[in-house]
Protein backbone atom coordinates (compact mmCIF):
# COMPACT_ATOMS: atom_id res chain seq x y z
CA UNK A 1 23.37 -3.82 12.30
CA UNK A 2 23.81 -3.08 8.55
CA UNK A 3 26.28 -4.42 6.01
CA UNK A 4 26.70 -2.36 2.89
CA UNK A 5 28.36 -3.29 -0.45
CA UNK A 6 28.76 -1.32 -3.72
CA UNK A 7 28.63 -3.53 -6.80
CA UNK A 8 28.05 -2.51 -10.49
CA UNK A 9 26.26 0.75 -9.88
CA UNK A 10 24.29 -0.88 -7.00
CA UNK A 11 24.19 -0.28 -3.30
CA UNK A 12 23.44 -3.60 -1.58
CA UNK A 13 22.40 -3.45 2.05
CA UNK A 14 21.78 -6.35 4.48
CA UNK A 15 20.11 -5.76 7.80
CA UNK A 16 20.53 -8.10 10.74
CA UNK A 17 18.88 -7.62 14.14
CA UNK A 18 17.24 -4.30 14.78
CA UNK A 19 17.37 -1.69 12.06
CA UNK A 20 18.37 1.54 13.79
CA UNK A 21 18.48 5.16 12.63
CA UNK A 22 22.34 5.03 12.74
CA UNK A 23 22.11 2.12 10.33
CA UNK A 24 19.79 3.82 7.99
CA UNK A 25 22.01 7.00 8.02
CA UNK A 26 24.96 4.93 7.07
CA UNK A 27 22.82 3.55 4.19
CA UNK A 28 21.91 7.08 3.18
CA UNK A 29 25.55 8.18 3.09
CA UNK A 30 26.38 5.37 0.88
CA UNK A 31 23.49 5.95 -1.50
CA UNK A 32 24.31 9.63 -1.68
CA UNK A 33 28.07 8.84 -2.52
CA UNK A 34 26.98 6.51 -5.31
CA UNK A 35 24.50 9.14 -6.62
CA UNK A 36 27.09 11.94 -6.59
CA UNK A 37 29.85 10.00 -8.26
CA UNK A 38 28.03 7.46 -10.54
CA UNK A 39 24.45 8.72 -11.08
CA UNK A 40 21.18 6.94 -10.14
CA UNK A 41 21.95 3.79 -8.13
CA UNK A 42 19.88 0.69 -7.98
CA UNK A 43 19.19 -0.41 -4.36
CA UNK A 44 18.93 -3.70 -2.61
CA UNK A 45 17.54 -4.13 0.90
CA UNK A 46 17.94 -7.58 2.27
CA UNK A 47 15.72 -7.67 5.36
CA UNK A 48 15.55 -11.43 5.86
CA UNK A 49 17.63 -11.24 8.96
CA UNK A 50 15.90 -7.99 10.33
CA UNK A 51 14.23 -8.52 13.64
CA UNK A 52 12.65 -5.17 13.97
CA UNK A 53 13.20 -1.54 13.43
CA UNK A 54 12.82 1.79 15.33
CA UNK A 55 10.08 4.26 14.53
CA UNK A 56 12.55 6.93 13.70
CA UNK A 57 13.80 4.74 10.80
CA UNK A 58 10.40 4.88 9.25
CA UNK A 59 10.20 8.59 9.41
CA UNK A 60 13.74 8.99 8.02
CA UNK A 61 13.06 6.59 5.16
CA UNK A 62 9.98 8.60 4.23
CA UNK A 63 11.89 11.96 4.44
CA UNK A 64 14.86 10.58 2.47
CA UNK A 65 12.65 8.93 -0.26
CA UNK A 66 10.67 12.17 -0.67
CA UNK A 67 13.81 14.24 -0.93
CA UNK A 68 15.24 11.90 -3.58
CA UNK A 69 12.08 10.86 -5.24
CA UNK A 70 13.69 10.43 -8.79
CA UNK A 71 17.24 9.62 -7.69
CA UNK A 72 17.04 5.81 -7.73
CA UNK A 73 16.94 3.28 -10.42
CA UNK A 74 15.49 -0.11 -9.55
CA UNK A 75 14.84 -1.00 -5.88
CA UNK A 76 14.81 -4.59 -4.70
CA UNK A 77 13.59 -5.61 -1.20
CA UNK A 78 14.31 -9.13 0.01
CA UNK A 79 11.86 -10.34 2.59
CA UNK A 80 9.49 -13.07 3.47
CA UNK A 81 7.66 -11.06 6.13
CA UNK A 82 4.09 -9.99 5.09
CA UNK A 83 4.25 -6.65 7.00
CA UNK A 84 7.53 -5.66 5.52
CA UNK A 85 6.03 -6.58 2.02
CA UNK A 86 3.07 -4.30 2.73
CA UNK A 87 5.28 -1.44 4.08
CA UNK A 88 7.38 -1.71 0.88
CA UNK A 89 4.40 -1.34 -1.34
CA UNK A 90 3.21 1.76 0.66
CA UNK A 91 6.79 3.24 0.49
CA UNK A 92 6.94 2.97 -3.30
CA UNK A 93 4.36 5.78 -3.38
CA UNK A 94 7.28 8.14 -2.35
CA UNK A 95 9.64 7.16 -5.23
CA UNK A 96 9.66 7.09 -9.03
CA UNK A 97 11.41 3.73 -9.20
CA UNK A 98 10.59 0.18 -10.20
CA UNK A 99 10.25 -1.57 -6.81
CA UNK A 100 10.12 -5.32 -6.51
CA UNK A 101 9.86 -7.82 -3.61
CA UNK A 102 11.96 -10.90 -3.63
CA UNK A 103 12.33 -13.94 -1.37
CA UNK A 104 15.90 -14.54 -2.56
CA UNK A 105 18.88 -12.06 -2.46
CA UNK A 106 20.36 -13.84 -5.40
CA UNK A 107 17.30 -13.27 -7.60
CA UNK A 108 17.03 -9.63 -6.37
CA UNK A 109 20.68 -8.95 -7.19
CA UNK A 110 20.35 -10.52 -10.59
CA UNK A 111 17.38 -8.32 -11.36
CA UNK A 112 19.30 -5.18 -10.26
CA UNK A 113 22.40 -6.08 -12.24
CA UNK A 114 20.54 -6.67 -15.46
CA UNK A 115 19.25 -3.02 -15.37
CA UNK A 116 21.13 -0.57 -17.41
CA UNK A 117 23.04 2.13 -15.51
CA UNK A 118 21.33 5.50 -15.77
CA UNK A 119 22.97 8.94 -15.11
């Protein structure tokens, strides 16, 4: 399950349970909306409640990131899981964004909101 919020030129997504392809596509739609109407969004993924993900999510994330390589501002990933941290560092190879890992969603959101909006 995914919960998505738009705030100050950011797309904030929190995943609970299994992260499915349907969830990821909902996230994509929200990011594309923000991109179309407000320019390059900052992104937050809170994965602290994620229990797992399907393989098709990984492939879709790579495809989406490559197709939109320069379309994101800052990207914050909230996790305490070492494998998710490692996967995040690998994924940053596909985007031209400042990607940071956080253990706190509050800190991650603060970091995103301090970034100037870019068009």
